[in-house]
Coordinates of C-alpha atoms and ligand atoms in Angstrom, one line a residue:
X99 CA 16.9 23.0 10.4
X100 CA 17.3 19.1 11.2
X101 CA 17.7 17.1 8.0
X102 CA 16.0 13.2 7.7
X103 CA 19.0 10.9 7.1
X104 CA 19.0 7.9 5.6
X105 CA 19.5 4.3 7.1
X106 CA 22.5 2.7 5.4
X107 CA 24.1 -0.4 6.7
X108 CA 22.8 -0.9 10.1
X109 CA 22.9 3.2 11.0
X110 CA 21.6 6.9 10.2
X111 CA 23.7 8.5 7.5
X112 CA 23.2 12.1 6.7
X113 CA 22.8 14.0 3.7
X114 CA 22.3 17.4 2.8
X115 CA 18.8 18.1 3.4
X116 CA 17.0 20.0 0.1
X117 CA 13.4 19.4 0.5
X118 CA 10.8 20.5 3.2
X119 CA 8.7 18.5 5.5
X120 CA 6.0 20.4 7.1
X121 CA 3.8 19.6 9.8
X122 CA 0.7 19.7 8.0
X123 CA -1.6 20.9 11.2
X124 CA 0.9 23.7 11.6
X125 CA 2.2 24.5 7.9
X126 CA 5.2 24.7 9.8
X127 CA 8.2 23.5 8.3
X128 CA 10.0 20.8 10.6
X129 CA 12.6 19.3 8.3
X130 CA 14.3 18.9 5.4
X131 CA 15.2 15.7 3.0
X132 CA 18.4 15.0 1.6
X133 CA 18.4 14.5 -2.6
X134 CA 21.0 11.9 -2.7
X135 CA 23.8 12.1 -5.4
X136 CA 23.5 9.4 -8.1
X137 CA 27.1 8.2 -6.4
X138 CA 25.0 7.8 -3.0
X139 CA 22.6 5.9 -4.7
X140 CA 25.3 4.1 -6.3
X141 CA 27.0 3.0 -3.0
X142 CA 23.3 2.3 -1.1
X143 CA 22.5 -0.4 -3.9
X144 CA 26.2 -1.9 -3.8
X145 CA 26.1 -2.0 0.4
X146 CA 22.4 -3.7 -0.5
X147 CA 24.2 -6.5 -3.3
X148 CA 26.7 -7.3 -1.1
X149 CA 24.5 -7.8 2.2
X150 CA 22.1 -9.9 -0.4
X151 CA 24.8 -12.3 -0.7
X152 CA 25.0 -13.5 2.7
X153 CA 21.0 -12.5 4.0
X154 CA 19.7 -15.0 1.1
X155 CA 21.8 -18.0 2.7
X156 CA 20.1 -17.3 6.3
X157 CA 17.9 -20.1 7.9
X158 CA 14.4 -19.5 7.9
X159 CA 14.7 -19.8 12.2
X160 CA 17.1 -16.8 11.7
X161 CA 14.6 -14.5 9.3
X162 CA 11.6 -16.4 11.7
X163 CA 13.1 -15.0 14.7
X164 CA 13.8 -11.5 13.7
X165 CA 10.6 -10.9 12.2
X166 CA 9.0 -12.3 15.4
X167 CA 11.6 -10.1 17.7
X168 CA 10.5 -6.9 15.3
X169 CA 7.0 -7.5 15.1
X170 CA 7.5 -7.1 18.9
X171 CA 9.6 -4.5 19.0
X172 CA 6.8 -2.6 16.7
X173 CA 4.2 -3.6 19.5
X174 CA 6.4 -1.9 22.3
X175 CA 6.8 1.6 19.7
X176 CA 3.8 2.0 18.7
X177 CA 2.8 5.1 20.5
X178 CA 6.5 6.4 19.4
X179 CA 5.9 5.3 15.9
X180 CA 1.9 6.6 15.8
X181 CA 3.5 10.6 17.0
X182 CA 5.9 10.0 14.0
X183 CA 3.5 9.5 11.6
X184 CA 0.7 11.9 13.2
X185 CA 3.6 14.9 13.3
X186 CA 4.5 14.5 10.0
X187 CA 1.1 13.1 7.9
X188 CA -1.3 15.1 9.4
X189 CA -3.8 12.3 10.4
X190 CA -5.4 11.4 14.3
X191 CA -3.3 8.9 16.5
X192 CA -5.9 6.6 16.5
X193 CA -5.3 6.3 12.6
X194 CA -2.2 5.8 12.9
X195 CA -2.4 3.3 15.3
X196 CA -4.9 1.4 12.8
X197 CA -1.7 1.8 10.3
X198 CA 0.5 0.4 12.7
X199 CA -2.0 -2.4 13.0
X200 CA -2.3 -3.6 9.7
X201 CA 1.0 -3.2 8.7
X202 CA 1.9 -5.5 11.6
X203 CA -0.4 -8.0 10.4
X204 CA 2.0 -8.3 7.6
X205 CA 5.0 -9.1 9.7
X206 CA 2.9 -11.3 11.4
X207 CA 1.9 -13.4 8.6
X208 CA 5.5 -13.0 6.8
X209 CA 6.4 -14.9 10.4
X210 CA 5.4 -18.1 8.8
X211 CA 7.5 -18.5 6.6
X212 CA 8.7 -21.8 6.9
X213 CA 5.1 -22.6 5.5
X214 CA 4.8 -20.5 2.7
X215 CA 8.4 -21.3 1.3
X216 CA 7.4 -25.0 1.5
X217 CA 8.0 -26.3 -1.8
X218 CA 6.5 -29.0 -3.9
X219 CA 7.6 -32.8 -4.4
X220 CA 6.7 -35.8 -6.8
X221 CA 8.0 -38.9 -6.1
X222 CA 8.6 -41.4 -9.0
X223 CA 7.4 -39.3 -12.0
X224 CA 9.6 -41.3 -14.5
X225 CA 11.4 -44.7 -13.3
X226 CA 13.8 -43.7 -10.7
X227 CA 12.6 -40.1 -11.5
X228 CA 11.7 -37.4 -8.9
X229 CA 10.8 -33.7 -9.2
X230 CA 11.3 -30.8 -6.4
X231 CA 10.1 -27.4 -6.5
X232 CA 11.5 -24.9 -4.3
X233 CA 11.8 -20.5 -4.4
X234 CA 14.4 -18.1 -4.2
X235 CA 15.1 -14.7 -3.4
X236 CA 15.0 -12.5 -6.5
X237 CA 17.8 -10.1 -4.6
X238 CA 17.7 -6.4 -3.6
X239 CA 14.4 -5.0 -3.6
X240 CA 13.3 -1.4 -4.7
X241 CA 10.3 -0.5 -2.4
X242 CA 8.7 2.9 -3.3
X243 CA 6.1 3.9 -1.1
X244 CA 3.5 7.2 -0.8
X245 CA 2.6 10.4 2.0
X246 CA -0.7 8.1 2.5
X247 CA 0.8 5.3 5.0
X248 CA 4.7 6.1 5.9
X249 CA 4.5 2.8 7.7
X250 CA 1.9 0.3 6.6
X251 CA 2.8 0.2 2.8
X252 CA 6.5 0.1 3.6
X253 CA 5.4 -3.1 6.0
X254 CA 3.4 -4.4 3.4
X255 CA 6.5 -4.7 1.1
X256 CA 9.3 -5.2 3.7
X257 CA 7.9 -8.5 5.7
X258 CA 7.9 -10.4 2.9
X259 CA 10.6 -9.2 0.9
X260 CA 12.8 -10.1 4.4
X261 CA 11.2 -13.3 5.0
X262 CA 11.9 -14.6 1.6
X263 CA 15.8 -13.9 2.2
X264 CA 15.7 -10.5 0.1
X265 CA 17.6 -7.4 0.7
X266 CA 15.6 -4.5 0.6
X267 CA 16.0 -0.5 -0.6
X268 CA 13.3 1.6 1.0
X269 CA 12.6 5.4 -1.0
X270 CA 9.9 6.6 1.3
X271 CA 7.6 9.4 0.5
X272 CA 9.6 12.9 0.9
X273 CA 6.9 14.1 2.3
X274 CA 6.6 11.8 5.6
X275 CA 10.2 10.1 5.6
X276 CA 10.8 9.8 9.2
X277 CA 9.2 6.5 10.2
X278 CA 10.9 4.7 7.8
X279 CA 13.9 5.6 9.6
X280 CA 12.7 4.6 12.7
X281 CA 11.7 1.1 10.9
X282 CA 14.9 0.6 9.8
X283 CA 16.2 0.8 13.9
X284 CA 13.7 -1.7 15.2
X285 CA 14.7 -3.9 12.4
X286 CA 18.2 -3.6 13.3
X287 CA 17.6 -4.1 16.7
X288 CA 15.7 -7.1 16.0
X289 CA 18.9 -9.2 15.0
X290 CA 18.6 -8.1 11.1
X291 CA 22.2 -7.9 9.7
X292 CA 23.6 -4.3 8.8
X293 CA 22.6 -3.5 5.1
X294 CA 19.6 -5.6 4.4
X295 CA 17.2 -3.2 5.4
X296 CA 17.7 0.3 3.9
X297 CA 16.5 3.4 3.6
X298 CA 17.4 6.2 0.7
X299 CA 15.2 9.2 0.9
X300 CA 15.3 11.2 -2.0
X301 CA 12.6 12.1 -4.6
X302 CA 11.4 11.3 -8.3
X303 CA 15.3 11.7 -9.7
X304 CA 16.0 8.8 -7.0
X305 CA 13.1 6.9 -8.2
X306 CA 14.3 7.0 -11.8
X307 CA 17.9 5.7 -10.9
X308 CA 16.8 3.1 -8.9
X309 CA 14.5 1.6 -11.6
X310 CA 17.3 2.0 -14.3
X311 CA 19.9 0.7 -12.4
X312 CA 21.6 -3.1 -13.1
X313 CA 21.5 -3.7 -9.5
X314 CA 18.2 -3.6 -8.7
X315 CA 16.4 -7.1 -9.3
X316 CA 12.3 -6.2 -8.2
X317 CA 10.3 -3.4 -7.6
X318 CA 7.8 -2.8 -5.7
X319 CA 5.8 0.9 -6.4
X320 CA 2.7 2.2 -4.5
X321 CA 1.9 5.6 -5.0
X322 CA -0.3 7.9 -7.8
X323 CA -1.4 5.9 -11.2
X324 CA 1.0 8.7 -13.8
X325 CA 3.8 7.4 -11.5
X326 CA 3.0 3.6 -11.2
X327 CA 2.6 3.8 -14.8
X328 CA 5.9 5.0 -15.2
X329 CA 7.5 3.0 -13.1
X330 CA 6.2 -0.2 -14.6
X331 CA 7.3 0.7 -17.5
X332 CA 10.4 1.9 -17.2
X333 CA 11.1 -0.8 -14.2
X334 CA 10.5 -3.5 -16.9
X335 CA 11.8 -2.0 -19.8
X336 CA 15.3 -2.4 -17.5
X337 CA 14.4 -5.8 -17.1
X338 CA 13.2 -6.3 -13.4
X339 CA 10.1 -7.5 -12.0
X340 CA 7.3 -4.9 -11.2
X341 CA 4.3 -4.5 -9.6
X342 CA 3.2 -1.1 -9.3
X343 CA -0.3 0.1 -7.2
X344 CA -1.8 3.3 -8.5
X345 CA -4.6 5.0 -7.9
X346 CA -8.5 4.9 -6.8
X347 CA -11.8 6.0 -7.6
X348 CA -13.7 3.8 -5.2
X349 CA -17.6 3.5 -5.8
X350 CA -20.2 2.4 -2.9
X351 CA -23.4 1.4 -4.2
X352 CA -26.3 1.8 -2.1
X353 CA -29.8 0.2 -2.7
X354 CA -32.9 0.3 -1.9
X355 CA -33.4 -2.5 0.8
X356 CA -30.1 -1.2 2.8
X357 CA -30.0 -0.2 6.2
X358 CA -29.3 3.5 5.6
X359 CA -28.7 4.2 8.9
X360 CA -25.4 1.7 8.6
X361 CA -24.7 3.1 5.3
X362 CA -24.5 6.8 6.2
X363 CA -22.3 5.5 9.0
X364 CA -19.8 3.7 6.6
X365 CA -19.8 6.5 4.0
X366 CA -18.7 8.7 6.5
X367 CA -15.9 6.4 8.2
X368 CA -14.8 5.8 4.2
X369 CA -15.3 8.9 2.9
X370 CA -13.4 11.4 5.5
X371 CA -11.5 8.9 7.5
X372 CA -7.7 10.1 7.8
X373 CA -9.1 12.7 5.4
X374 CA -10.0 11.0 2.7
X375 CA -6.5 10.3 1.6
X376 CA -7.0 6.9 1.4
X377 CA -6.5 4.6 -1.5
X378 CA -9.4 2.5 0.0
X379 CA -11.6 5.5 0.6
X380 CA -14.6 5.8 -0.7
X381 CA -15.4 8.9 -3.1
X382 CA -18.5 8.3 -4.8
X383 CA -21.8 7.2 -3.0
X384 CA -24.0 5.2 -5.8
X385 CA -27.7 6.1 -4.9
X386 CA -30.0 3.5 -6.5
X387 CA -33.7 4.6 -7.2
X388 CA -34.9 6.6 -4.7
X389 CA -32.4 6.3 -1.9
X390 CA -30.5 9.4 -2.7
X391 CA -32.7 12.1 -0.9
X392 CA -33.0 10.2 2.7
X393 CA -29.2 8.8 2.3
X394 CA -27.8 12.4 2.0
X395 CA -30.0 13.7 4.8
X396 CA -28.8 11.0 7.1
X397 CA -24.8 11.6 5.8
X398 CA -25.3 15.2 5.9
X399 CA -26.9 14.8 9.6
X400 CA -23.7 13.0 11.0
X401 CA -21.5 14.9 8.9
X402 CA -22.3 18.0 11.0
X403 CA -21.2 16.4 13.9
X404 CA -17.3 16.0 12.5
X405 CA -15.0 17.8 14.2
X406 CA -11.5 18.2 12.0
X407 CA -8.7 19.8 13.9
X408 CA -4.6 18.7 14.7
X409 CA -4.1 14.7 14.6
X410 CA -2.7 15.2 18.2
X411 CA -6.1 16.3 19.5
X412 CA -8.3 13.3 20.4
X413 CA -11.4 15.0 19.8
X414 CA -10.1 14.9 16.0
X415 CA -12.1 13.2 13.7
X416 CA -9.7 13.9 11.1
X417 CA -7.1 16.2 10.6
X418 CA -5.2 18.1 8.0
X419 CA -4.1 17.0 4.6
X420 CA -0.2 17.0 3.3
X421 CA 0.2 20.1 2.2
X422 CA -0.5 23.2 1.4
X423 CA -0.6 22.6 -2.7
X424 CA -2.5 19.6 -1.8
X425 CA -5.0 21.8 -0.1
X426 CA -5.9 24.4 -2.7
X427 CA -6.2 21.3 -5.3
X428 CA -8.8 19.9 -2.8
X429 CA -10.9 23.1 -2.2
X430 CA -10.1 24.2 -6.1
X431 CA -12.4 21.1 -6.8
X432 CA -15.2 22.1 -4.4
X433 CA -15.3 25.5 -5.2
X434 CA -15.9 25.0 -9.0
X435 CA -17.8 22.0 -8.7
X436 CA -21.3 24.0 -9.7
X437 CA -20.0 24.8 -13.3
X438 CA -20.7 21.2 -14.2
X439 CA -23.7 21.4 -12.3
X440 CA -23.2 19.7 -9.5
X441 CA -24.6 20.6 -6.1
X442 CA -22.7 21.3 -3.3
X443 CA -24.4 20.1 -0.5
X444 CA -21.8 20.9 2.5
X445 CA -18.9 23.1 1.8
X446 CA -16.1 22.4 4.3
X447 CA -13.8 25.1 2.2
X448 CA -13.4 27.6 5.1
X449 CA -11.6 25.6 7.1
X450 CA -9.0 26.5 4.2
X451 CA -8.4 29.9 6.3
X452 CA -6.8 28.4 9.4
X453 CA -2.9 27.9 10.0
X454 CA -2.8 24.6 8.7
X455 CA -3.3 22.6 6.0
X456 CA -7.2 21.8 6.4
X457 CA -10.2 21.7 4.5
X458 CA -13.3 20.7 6.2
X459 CA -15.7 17.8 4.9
X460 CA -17.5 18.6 1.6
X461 CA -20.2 16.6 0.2
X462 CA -21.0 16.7 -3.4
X463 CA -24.6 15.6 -5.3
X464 CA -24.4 15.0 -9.0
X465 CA -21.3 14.0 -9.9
X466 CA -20.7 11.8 -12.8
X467 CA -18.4 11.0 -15.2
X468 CA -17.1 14.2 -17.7
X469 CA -17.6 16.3 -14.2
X470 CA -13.7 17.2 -12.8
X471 CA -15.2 16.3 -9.5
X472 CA -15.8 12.8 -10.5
X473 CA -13.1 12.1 -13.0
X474 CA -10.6 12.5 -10.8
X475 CA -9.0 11.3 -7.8
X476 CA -9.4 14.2 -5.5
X477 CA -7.7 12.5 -2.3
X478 CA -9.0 14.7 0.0
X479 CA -12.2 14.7 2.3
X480 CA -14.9 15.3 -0.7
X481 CA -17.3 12.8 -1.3
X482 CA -19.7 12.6 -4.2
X483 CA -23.2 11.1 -4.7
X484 CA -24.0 9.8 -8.2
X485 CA -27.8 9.5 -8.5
X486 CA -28.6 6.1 -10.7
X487 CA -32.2 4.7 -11.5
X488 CA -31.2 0.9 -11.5
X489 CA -29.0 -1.8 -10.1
X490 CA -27.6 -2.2 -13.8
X491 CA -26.5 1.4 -14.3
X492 CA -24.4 1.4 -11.0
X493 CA -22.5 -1.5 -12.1
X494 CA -22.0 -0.3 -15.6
X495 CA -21.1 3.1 -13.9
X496 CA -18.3 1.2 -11.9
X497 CA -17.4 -0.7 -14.8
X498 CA -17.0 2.1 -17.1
X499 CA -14.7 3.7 -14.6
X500 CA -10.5 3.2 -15.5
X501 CA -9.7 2.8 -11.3
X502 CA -10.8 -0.6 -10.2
X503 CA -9.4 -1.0 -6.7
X504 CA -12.1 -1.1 -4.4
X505 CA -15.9 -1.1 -4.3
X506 CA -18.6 -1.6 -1.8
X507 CA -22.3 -2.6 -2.1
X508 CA -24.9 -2.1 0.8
X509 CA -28.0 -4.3 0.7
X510 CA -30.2 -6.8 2.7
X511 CA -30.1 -8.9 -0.4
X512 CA -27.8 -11.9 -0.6
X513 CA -27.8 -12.4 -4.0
X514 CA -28.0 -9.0 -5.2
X515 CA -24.6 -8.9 -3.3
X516 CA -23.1 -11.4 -4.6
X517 CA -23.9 -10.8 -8.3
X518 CA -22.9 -7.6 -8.1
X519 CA -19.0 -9.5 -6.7
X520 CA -18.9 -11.6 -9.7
X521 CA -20.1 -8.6 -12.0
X522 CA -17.7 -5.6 -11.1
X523 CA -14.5 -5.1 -12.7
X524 CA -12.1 -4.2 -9.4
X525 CA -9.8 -6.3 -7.4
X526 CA -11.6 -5.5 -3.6
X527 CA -15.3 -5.2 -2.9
X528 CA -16.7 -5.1 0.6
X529 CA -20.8 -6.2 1.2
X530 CA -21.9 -4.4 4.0
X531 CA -18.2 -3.4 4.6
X532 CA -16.8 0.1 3.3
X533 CA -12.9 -0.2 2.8
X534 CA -12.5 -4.4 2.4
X535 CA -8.2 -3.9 2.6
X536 CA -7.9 -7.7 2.8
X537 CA -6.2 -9.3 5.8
X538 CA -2.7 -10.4 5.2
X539 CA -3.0 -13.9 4.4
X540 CA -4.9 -12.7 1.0
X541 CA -3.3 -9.9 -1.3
X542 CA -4.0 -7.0 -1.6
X543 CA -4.5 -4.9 -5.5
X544 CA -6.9 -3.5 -7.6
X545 CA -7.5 -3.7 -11.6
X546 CA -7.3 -1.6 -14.3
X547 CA -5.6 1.7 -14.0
X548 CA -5.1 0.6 -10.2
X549 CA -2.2 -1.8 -10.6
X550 CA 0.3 -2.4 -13.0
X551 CA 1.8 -5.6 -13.5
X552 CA 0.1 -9.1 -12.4
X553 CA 0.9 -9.8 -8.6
X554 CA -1.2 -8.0 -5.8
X555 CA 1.2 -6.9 -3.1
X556 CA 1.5 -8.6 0.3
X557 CA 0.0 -12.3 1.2
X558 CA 0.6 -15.3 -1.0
X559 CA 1.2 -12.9 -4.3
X560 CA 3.6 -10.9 -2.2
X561 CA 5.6 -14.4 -1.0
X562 CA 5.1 -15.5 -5.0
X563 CA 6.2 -12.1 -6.2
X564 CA 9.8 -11.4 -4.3
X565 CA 10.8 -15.4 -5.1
X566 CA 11.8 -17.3 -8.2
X567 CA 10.8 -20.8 -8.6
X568 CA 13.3 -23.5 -9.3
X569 CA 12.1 -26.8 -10.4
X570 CA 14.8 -29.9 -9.9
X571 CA 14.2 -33.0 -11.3
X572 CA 16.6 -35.6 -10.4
X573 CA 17.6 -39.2 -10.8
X574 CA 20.1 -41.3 -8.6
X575 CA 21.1 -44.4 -10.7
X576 CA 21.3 -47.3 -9.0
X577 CA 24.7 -48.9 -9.0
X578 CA 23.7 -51.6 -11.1
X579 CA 23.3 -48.9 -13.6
X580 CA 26.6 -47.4 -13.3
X581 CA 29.9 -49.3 -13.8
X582 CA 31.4 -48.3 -11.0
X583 CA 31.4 -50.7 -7.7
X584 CA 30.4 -48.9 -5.1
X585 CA 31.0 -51.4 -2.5
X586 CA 27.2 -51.7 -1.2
X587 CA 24.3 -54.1 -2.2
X588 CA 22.5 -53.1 -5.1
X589 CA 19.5 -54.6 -3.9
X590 CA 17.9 -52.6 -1.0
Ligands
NAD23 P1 3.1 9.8 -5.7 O1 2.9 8.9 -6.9 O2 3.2 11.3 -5.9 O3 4.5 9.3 -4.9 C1 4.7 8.0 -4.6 C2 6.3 7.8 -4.7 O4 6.7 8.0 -6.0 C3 7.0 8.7 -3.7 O5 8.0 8.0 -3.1 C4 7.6 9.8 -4.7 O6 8.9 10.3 -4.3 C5 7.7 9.0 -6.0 N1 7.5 9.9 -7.2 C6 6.7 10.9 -7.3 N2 6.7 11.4 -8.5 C7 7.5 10.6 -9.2 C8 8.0 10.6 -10.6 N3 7.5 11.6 -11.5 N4 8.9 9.7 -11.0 C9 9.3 8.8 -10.1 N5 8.9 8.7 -8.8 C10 8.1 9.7 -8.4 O7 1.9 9.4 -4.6 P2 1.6 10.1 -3.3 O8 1.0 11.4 -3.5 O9 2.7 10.0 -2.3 O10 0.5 9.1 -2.7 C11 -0.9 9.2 -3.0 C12 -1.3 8.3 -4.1 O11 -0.9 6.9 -3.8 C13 -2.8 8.3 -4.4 O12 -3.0 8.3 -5.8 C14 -3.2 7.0 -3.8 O13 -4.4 6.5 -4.3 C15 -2.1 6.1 -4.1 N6 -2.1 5.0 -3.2 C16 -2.4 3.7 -3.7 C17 -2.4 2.6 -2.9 C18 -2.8 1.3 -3.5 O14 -2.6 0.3 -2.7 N7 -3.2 1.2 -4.7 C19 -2.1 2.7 -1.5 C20 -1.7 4.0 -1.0 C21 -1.7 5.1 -1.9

């Protein structure tokens, strides 16, 4: 069995591979991932310090032109890269595509970064007095990234991290850690110097050493809200910089005056899209008033018409989740949703029999909060409807939730909309528009139990978040001040 190296100055290195990587429309096993020893880990993050030394005094034309030779490079791979990511996450090509996508929007906007590492400057703030601001790399960077998007949350992290003259310590998910491999090769190609782009596959005894250890200097975390919790605090209770993405229980609120026919149609897309394993998807349908008996007839209508099978089959609409644990959680949730009372209106659980790891799409009605189905994040193609009587009670259902990342409200009504954006207590909330992931010149992060630590990731926060800001303030006497002739009119 082939084992996943690691990409360690410049090249693959292998390890001893320990833990399995399936393909999930299989269940076959395909590979195994090396567990590095703590010595590995030790030398990776050494190779990373002394690569940081020279990457942080590049030009910005160097880092500009290798971002803009990879961001090509990623153009040119992307049907390599998309078979990668389908053979090892489970979800359709064309997803995975839309992955590749917005993580290369990321590269694109890290390409400017001559403008957003312009600094400040006040002339003449005291006599003879001026102040400059200007931002420095904080050093080698811990990216930790999740199963959901092997290459878009590692992009999200890596364009900036590189642009602002960072080194950078990818520990991909063990249970997709191919493409960042593969990543790592473009970037190399693309005229990045050996060791500031590397990849240590391992698992959560990696984690923990990189986020105790003296030579790590940031950390950027995206995965499940237990871990990002933990990482945040035990990434800055070792003194580094954190920002750590958790979890999601996103809400869309339906009222009365929407187009349900455009509704059903985003609930859908948000709610079993790449099968639901999404931290933008949408679990939990809020029907206002009376909307909840023709919404759920027009979901249920098109929900029939999903077809689920292998990511590699174009007729997919979605395909299988990661694994087979993964899978029995999933179905474990539909199948004991009616002891809390809650109606199961499609049962997709069946599609637990075939090789594979699939479960087809289940729609819930009922849920609310105390029910398991509700409560928790289920990540998997099962979407909820919460009946509500009024406008107020959806908010305060959103509001009383602990996930804030995203939230969408459907409605002709332009004001209802954009009360309801002031009023709601999450970081991302789409009108008319299911999954609002903003583009990358905004960032990109959720409240409450969704995000831990102040800066979103990617965007200005990301470009804020892997700098340090250095304020000058200098004076240059004039030589009538001094007492030393320096041979030149003092007058000019
Ligand atoms: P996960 O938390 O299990 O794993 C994420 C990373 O943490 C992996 O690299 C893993 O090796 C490591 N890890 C796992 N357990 C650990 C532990 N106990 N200690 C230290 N490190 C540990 O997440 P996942 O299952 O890979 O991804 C799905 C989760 O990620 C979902 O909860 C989803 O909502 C979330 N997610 C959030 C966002 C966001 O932007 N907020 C984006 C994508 C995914």
């Amino acid at each position: 069995m082939q084992s996943v190296p690691h990409f360690v100055s410049g090249q693959r290195v292998a390890g001893v591979g320990e833990m399995p990587v399936f393909n999930p429309a299989t269940g076959e096993m395909t590979a195994l991932v090396p567990v590095p020893e703590a010595s590995f880990v030790d030398g990776v993050i050494a190779t990373a310090h002394e690569a940081s030394l020279t990457w942080r005094e590049s030009s910005l034309s160097q880092r500009t032109n290798v971002l803009f030779t990879f961001r090509q490079l990623l153009v040119e791979h992307t049907d390599e890269l998309a078979a990668i990511i389908t053979a090892e996450h489970g979800k359709t090509l064309a997803d995975a595509k839309g992955e590749l996508a917005r993580g290369l929007e990321n590269v694109e906007y890290a390409c400017g970064l001559t403008e957003h590492l312009k600094g400040g400057f006040s002339s003449q703030v005291a006599d003879g007095v001026d102040v400059h601001s200007l931002r420095e790399p904080v050093g080698v960077v811990a990216a930790i990234t999740p199963f959901n998007f092997p290459a878009m949350v590692p992009l999200w992290m890596s364009a900036n991290a590189l642009a602002t003259g960072n080194v950078v310590i990818l520990k991909p998910s063990e249970r997709d850690p191919s493409t960042a491999v593969r990543l790592g090769e473009l970037l190399s190609e693309a005229g990045l110097p050996d060791g500031v782009f590397n990849v240590l596959q391992g698992n959560a005894s990696t984690v923990n050493q990189l986020l105790e250890h003296e030579g790590i200097d940031a950390i950027s975390f995206v995965g499940s809200t237990p871990v990002a919790r933990h990482v945040y605090q035990t990434g800055t209770t070792n003194g580094k910089q954190v920002q750590a993405l958790g979890g999601a229980k996103n809400h869309m609120v339906v009222l009365a005056d929407a187009d349900l026919d455009i509704a059903a149609d985003a609930a859908i897309n948000a709610g079993y899209g790449a099968a639901g394993e999404r931290c933008m998807a949408i679990s939990v349908v809020v029907a206002v008033g009376d909307v909840a008996e023709p919404l759920i007839e027009k979901i249920t209508e098109r929900l029939d018409k999903l077809t689920v099978g292998p990511g590699s089959d174009p007729s997919s609409d979605f395909g299988p989740v990661i694994t087979k644990e993964h899978r029995d959680r999933i179905v474990n949730y539909v199948t004991t949703a009616a002891l809390d009372g809650i109606t199961v209106v499609r049962d997709g659980t069946a599609l637990a029999d075939r090789p594979g790891f699939f479960v087809g799409p289940c729609l819930l009605d009922g849920v609310r909060p105390g029910t398991r189905s509700y409560d928790d994040e289920i990540f998997g193609p099962v979407l909820g409807v919460a009946r509500v009587a009024t406008y107020d009670d959806a908010v305060a259902l959103i509001n009383a939730n602990p996930y804030g990342n995203g939230t969408a409200i459907f409605t002709r009504d332009g004001n209802a909309a954009r009360v309801f954006s002031r009023q709601v207590t999450v970081g991302m909330i789409g009108i008319n528009v299911p999954i609002p992931v903003p583009v990358s010149s905004y960032s990109f992060g959720g409240w409450k139990n969704s995000l831990f630590g102040h800066a979103h990731i990617y965007g200005p926060e990301g470009f804020a978040f892997y700098t340090r800001a250095k304020v000058i303030t200098t004076r240059w006497p004039k030589p009538s001040d001094s007492q030393i002739d320096l041979g030149f009119p003092t007058t000019r």
